Amino acid sequence: MVTPKKLIAFSVVFVIVSMTLYIISNSTEGPYEDILRNADTGDFIPLRKIFSSKFQQACVVTPYQDQISFDPKIDSKVNNKIAENRIIYSDDMWVLAIVNKSEVLILEFSRKPTLDILDSTLFHRNMGEFYPNFSPKTCVEYSRGGFLKTRLKDRYYVTLGVEE
């Protein structure tokens, strides 16, 4: 027989577990995603305004990539970190790798209509004429780099690069 005390205890446990699962499921997005998502179309968002300034390089790994090929010193650090974490990329995600001398920080982003990645080749083909002072890159010097936010059809995109 279920007593009122058991019912209350069960209800409390259920509420705590539900709240914990809700918090965990909604904590996958970092504050950096909010900064990018909340920026206006056409804004250039410097990396140093989103993350710590202790980094030297930043690189994007777009969907279906599992490594970068930019600079041998940086490539090996990033590619080793990707392999070490057994990260498998698909159409659903992209990554920002932020690098300093001894550390590689891998930030995974889910592709959504409110925040997606537009790599440099697609940027040139679709958006280049609208932003002539922006130079899209796969990897950038951290102090100069940032994301340009654009809109194409019904999706909002960010592209890594530098303002000239």
PDB file of C-alpha atoms in Angstrom:
ATOM      1  CA  MET A   1       0.000   0.000   0.000  1.00  0.00           C
ATOM      2  CA  VAL A   2       1.223   3.447  -0.923  1.00  0.00           C
ATOM      3  CA  THR A   3       1.241   5.757   2.042  1.00  0.00           C
ATOM      4  CA  PRO A   4       1.052   9.541   1.762  1.00  0.00           C
ATOM      5  CA  LYS A   5       4.679   9.784   2.978  1.00  0.00           C
ATOM      6  CA  LYS A   6       5.869   7.420   0.230  1.00  0.00           C
ATOM      7  CA  LEU A   7       3.889   9.349  -2.374  1.00  0.00           C
ATOM      8  CA  ILE A   8       5.398  12.659  -1.245  1.00  0.00           C
ATOM      9  CA  ALA A   9       8.897  11.172  -1.181  1.00  0.00           C
ATOM     10  CA  PHE A  10       8.431   9.740  -4.673  1.00  0.00           C
ATOM     11  CA  SER A  11       7.115  13.101  -5.929  1.00  0.00           C
ATOM     12  CA  VAL A  12      10.097  14.975  -4.480  1.00  0.00           C
ATOM     13  CA  VAL A  13      12.562  12.538  -6.043  1.00  0.00           C
ATOM     14  CA  PHE A  14      10.735  12.760  -9.377  1.00  0.00           C
ATOM     15  CA  VAL A  15      10.873  16.576  -9.350  1.00  0.00           C
ATOM     16  CA  ILE A  16      14.586  16.620  -8.451  1.00  0.00           C
ATOM     17  CA  VAL A  17      15.475  14.111 -11.173  1.00  0.00           C
ATOM     18  CA  SER A  18      13.359  15.972 -13.739  1.00  0.00           C
ATOM     19  CA  MET A  19      14.969  19.308 -12.879  1.00  0.00           C
ATOM     20  CA  THR A  20      18.456  17.804 -13.035  1.00  0.00           C
ATOM     21  CA  LEU A  21      17.802  16.265 -16.444  1.00  0.00           C
ATOM     22  CA  TYR A  22      16.367  19.553 -17.698  1.00  0.00           C
ATOM     23  CA  ILE A  23      19.420  21.492 -16.523  1.00  0.00           C
ATOM     24  CA  ILE A  24      21.817  18.966 -18.070  1.00  0.00           C
ATOM     25  CA  SER A  25      19.976  18.901 -21.383  1.00  0.00           C
ATOM     26  CA  ASN A  26      19.988  22.689 -21.624  1.00  0.00           C
ATOM     27  CA  SER A  27      23.563  23.228 -20.493  1.00  0.00           C
ATOM     28  CA  THR A  28      25.204  21.959 -23.689  1.00  0.00           C
ATOM     29  CA  GLU A  29      25.218  25.456 -25.109  1.00  0.00           C
ATOM     30  CA  GLY A  30      27.842  27.745 -23.680  1.00  0.00           C
ATOM     31  CA  PRO A  31      27.595  31.493 -23.207  1.00  0.00           C
ATOM     32  CA  TYR A  32      29.742  31.860 -26.320  1.00  0.00           C
ATOM     33  CA  GLU A  33      26.877  30.437 -28.386  1.00  0.00           C
ATOM     34  CA  ASP A  34      24.520  33.025 -26.948  1.00  0.00           C
ATOM     35  CA  ILE A  35      26.937  35.819 -27.909  1.00  0.00           C
ATOM     36  CA  LEU A  36      27.070  34.569 -31.495  1.00  0.00           C
ATOM     37  CA  ARG A  37      23.353  33.871 -31.698  1.00  0.00           C
ATOM     38  CA  ASN A  38      22.397  37.273 -30.267  1.00  0.00           C
ATOM     39  CA  ALA A  39      24.697  39.281 -32.552  1.00  0.00           C
ATOM     40  CA  ASP A  40      23.062  41.212 -35.364  1.00  0.00           C
ATOM     41  CA  THR A  41      23.414  40.146 -38.974  1.00  0.00           C
ATOM     42  CA  GLY A  42      26.470  41.878 -40.408  1.00  0.00           C
ATOM     43  CA  ASP A  43      28.240  42.129 -37.039  1.00  0.00           C
ATOM     44  CA  PHE A  44      31.885  41.127 -36.735  1.00  0.00           C
ATOM     45  CA  ILE A  45      32.367  39.525 -33.320  1.00  0.00           C
ATOM     46  CA  PRO A  46      36.056  39.461 -32.300  1.00  0.00           C
ATOM     47  CA  LEU A  47      37.205  36.225 -30.676  1.00  0.00           C
ATOM     48  CA  ARG A  48      38.765  38.154 -27.789  1.00  0.00           C
ATOM     49  CA  LYS A  49      35.284  39.442 -26.868  1.00  0.00           C
ATOM     50  CA  ILE A  50      33.919  35.892 -26.659  1.00  0.00           C
ATOM     51  CA  PHE A  51      36.767  33.939 -25.052  1.00  0.00           C
ATOM     52  CA  SER A  52      39.854  34.441 -22.905  1.00  0.00           C
ATOM     53  CA  SER A  53      42.676  36.310 -24.584  1.00  0.00           C
ATOM     54  CA  LYS A  54      45.344  33.730 -23.729  1.00  0.00           C
ATOM     55  CA  PHE A  55      45.021  31.966 -27.080  1.00  0.00           C
ATOM     56  CA  GLN A  56      47.118  32.379 -30.224  1.00  0.00           C
ATOM     57  CA  GLN A  57      45.164  30.708 -33.044  1.00  0.00           C
ATOM     58  CA  ALA A  58      41.612  29.652 -33.784  1.00  0.00           C
ATOM     59  CA  CYS A  59      40.446  27.198 -36.446  1.00  0.00           C
ATOM     60  CA  VAL A  60      37.069  25.910 -37.559  1.00  0.00           C
ATOM     61  CA  VAL A  61      36.411  22.290 -38.367  1.00  0.00           C
ATOM     62  CA  THR A  62      33.332  22.254 -40.552  1.00  0.00           C
ATOM     63  CA  PRO A  63      30.844  19.392 -40.943  1.00  0.00           C
ATOM     64  CA  TYR A  64      32.339  16.123 -42.173  1.00  0.00           C
ATOM     65  CA  GLN A  65      35.909  17.212 -41.484  1.00  0.00           C
ATOM     66  CA  ASP A  66      37.938  15.288 -38.951  1.00  0.00           C
ATOM     67  CA  GLN A  67      41.133  17.305 -39.248  1.00  0.00           C
ATOM     68  CA  ILE A  68      42.525  20.616 -40.412  1.00  0.00           C
ATOM     69  CA  SER A  69      45.357  21.395 -42.785  1.00  0.00           C
ATOM     70  CA  PHE A  70      46.596  24.923 -42.185  1.00  0.00           C
ATOM     71  CA  ASP A  71      49.973  25.100 -40.459  1.00  0.00           C
ATOM     72  CA  PRO A  72      51.901  21.956 -39.452  1.00  0.00           C
ATOM     73  CA  LYS A  73      52.538  23.238 -35.908  1.00  0.00           C
ATOM     74  CA  ILE A  74      48.869  23.989 -35.315  1.00  0.00           C
ATOM     75  CA  ASP A  75      47.465  21.126 -37.375  1.00  0.00           C
ATOM     76  CA  SER A  76      49.134  18.439 -35.310  1.00  0.00           C
ATOM     77  CA  LYS A  77      47.869  19.914 -32.018  1.00  0.00           C
ATOM     78  CA  VAL A  78      44.292  20.247 -33.238  1.00  0.00           C
ATOM     79  CA  ASN A  79      44.184  16.960 -35.133  1.00  0.00           C
ATOM     80  CA  ASN A  80      45.661  15.078 -32.163  1.00  0.00           C
ATOM     81  CA  LYS A  81      43.057  16.600 -29.844  1.00  0.00           C
ATOM     82  CA  ILE A  82      40.268  15.611 -32.225  1.00  0.00           C
ATOM     83  CA  ALA A  83      41.594  12.040 -32.433  1.00  0.00           C
ATOM     84  CA  GLU A  84      42.187  11.899 -28.667  1.00  0.00           C
ATOM     85  CA  ASN A  85      38.601  12.909 -27.944  1.00  0.00           C
ATOM     86  CA  ARG A  86      37.309  10.508 -30.597  1.00  0.00           C
ATOM     87  CA  ILE A  87      35.204  13.276 -32.024  1.00  0.00           C
ATOM     88  CA  ILE A  88      33.299  12.172 -35.094  1.00  0.00           C
ATOM     89  CA  TYR A  89      31.853  14.971 -37.125  1.00  0.00           C
ATOM     90  CA  SER A  90      28.724  14.757 -39.168  1.00  0.00           C
ATOM     91  CA  ASP A  91      26.276  17.095 -40.785  1.00  0.00           C
ATOM     92  CA  ASP A  92      24.936  18.017 -37.345  1.00  0.00           C
ATOM     93  CA  MET A  93      27.972  19.743 -35.881  1.00  0.00           C
ATOM     94  CA  TRP A  94      30.970  21.969 -36.353  1.00  0.00           C
ATOM     95  CA  VAL A  95      33.881  22.813 -34.084  1.00  0.00           C
ATOM     96  CA  LEU A  96      35.972  25.783 -33.084  1.00  0.00           C
ATOM     97  CA  ALA A  97      39.478  24.798 -31.984  1.00  0.00           C
ATOM     98  CA  ILE A  98      41.266  27.476 -29.970  1.00  0.00           C
ATOM     99  CA  VAL A  99      45.006  26.966 -29.590  1.00  0.00           C
ATOM    100  CA  ASN A 100      47.827  28.287 -27.468  1.00  0.00           C
ATOM    101  CA  LYS A 101      51.321  26.856 -26.968  1.00  0.00           C
ATOM    102  CA  SER A 102      50.282  24.016 -24.680  1.00  0.00           C
ATOM    103  CA  GLU A 103      46.517  23.757 -24.928  1.00  0.00           C
ATOM    104  CA  VAL A 104      43.816  23.082 -27.480  1.00  0.00           C
ATOM    105  CA  LEU A 105      40.266  23.906 -26.493  1.00  0.00           C
ATOM    106  CA  ILE A 106      37.632  22.153 -28.625  1.00  0.00           C
ATOM    107  CA  LEU A 107      34.190  23.763 -28.647  1.00  0.00           C
ATOM    108  CA  GLU A 108      31.451  21.791 -30.362  1.00  0.00           C
ATOM    109  CA  PHE A 109      28.485  23.551 -31.919  1.00  0.00           C
ATOM    110  CA  SER A 110      25.244  21.956 -33.062  1.00  0.00           C
ATOM    111  CA  ARG A 111      24.072  23.236 -36.403  1.00  0.00           C
ATOM    112  CA  LYS A 112      20.761  25.046 -36.038  1.00  0.00           C
ATOM    113  CA  PRO A 113      18.810  27.576 -38.098  1.00  0.00           C
ATOM    114  CA  THR A 114      19.705  30.161 -35.439  1.00  0.00           C
ATOM    115  CA  LEU A 115      23.463  29.399 -35.517  1.00  0.00           C
ATOM    116  CA  ASP A 116      25.283  27.526 -38.255  1.00  0.00           C
ATOM    117  CA  ILE A 117      28.711  27.636 -39.879  1.00  0.00           C
ATOM    118  CA  LEU A 118      29.439  28.921 -43.372  1.00  0.00           C
ATOM    119  CA  ASP A 119      32.955  27.928 -44.422  1.00  0.00           C
ATOM    120  CA  SER A 120      35.221  30.209 -46.425  1.00  0.00           C
ATOM    121  CA  THR A 121      34.546  28.707 -49.862  1.00  0.00           C
ATOM    122  CA  LEU A 122      30.786  28.923 -49.443  1.00  0.00           C
ATOM    123  CA  PHE A 123      31.127  32.422 -48.019  1.00  0.00           C
ATOM    124  CA  HIS A 124      32.959  33.644 -51.137  1.00  0.00           C
ATOM    125  CA  ARG A 125      30.349  32.126 -53.404  1.00  0.00           C
ATOM    126  CA  ASN A 126      27.284  33.378 -51.474  1.00  0.00           C
ATOM    127  CA  MET A 127      28.204  36.389 -49.351  1.00  0.00           C
ATOM    128  CA  GLY A 128      31.577  37.783 -50.488  1.00  0.00           C
ATOM    129  CA  GLU A 129      30.201  40.674 -52.524  1.00  0.00           C
ATOM    130  CA  PHE A 130      28.192  41.943 -49.538  1.00  0.00           C
ATOM    131  CA  TYR A 131      31.142  42.025 -47.108  1.00  0.00           C
ATOM    132  CA  PRO A 132      34.215  43.152 -49.090  1.00  0.00           C
ATOM    133  CA  ASN A 133      36.194  44.077 -45.937  1.00  0.00           C
ATOM    134  CA  PHE A 134      35.873  40.596 -44.443  1.00  0.00           C
ATOM    135  CA  SER A 135      38.338  37.867 -45.326  1.00  0.00           C
ATOM    136  CA  PRO A 136      37.076  34.373 -44.394  1.00  0.00           C
ATOM    137  CA  LYS A 137      39.672  31.889 -43.120  1.00  0.00           C
ATOM    138  CA  THR A 138      39.874  28.332 -41.831  1.00  0.00           C
ATOM    139  CA  CYS A 139      42.370  29.425 -39.156  1.00  0.00           C
ATOM    140  CA  VAL A 140      43.116  32.900 -37.859  1.00  0.00           C
ATOM    141  CA  GLU A 141      45.504  34.668 -35.552  1.00  0.00           C
ATOM    142  CA  TYR A 142      43.460  34.869 -32.370  1.00  0.00           C
ATOM    143  CA  SER A 143      44.027  38.574 -31.690  1.00  0.00           C
ATOM    144  CA  ARG A 144      42.740  39.570 -35.156  1.00  0.00           C
ATOM    145  CA  GLY A 145      40.135  36.882 -35.755  1.00  0.00           C
ATOM    146  CA  GLY A 146      36.438  36.786 -35.234  1.00  0.00           C
ATOM    147  CA  PHE A 147      33.136  35.684 -36.640  1.00  0.00           C
ATOM    148  CA  LEU A 148      31.003  37.545 -39.140  1.00  0.00           C
ATOM    149  CA  LYS A 149      27.323  36.802 -38.730  1.00  0.00           C
ATOM    150  CA  THR A 150      25.268  36.567 -41.909  1.00  0.00           C
ATOM    151  CA  ARG A 151      21.878  35.365 -43.022  1.00  0.00           C
ATOM    152  CA  LEU A 152      21.238  33.230 -46.049  1.00  0.00           C
ATOM    153  CA  LYS A 153      17.669  32.199 -46.770  1.00  0.00           C
ATOM    154  CA  ASP A 154      16.172  31.247 -43.384  1.00  0.00           C
ATOM    155  CA  ARG A 155      19.420  30.396 -41.537  1.00  0.00           C
ATOM    156  CA  TYR A 156      21.888  32.487 -39.573  1.00  0.00           C
ATOM    157  CA  TYR A 157      25.550  31.718 -40.155  1.00  0.00           C
ATOM    158  CA  VAL A 158      28.880  32.641 -38.676  1.00  0.00           C
ATOM    159  CA  THR A 159      32.115  32.562 -40.665  1.00  0.00           C
ATOM    160  CA  LEU A 160      35.577  32.702 -39.120  1.00  0.00           C
ATOM    161  CA  GLY A 161      37.892  35.319 -40.567  1.00  0.00           C
ATOM    162  CA  VAL A 162      39.439  38.756 -40.180  1.00  0.00           C
ATOM    163  CA  GLU A 163      38.340  42.280 -40.983  1.00  0.00           C
ATOM    164  CA  GLU A 164      40.693  44.005 -43.418  1.00  0.00           C
TER     165      GLU A 164
END
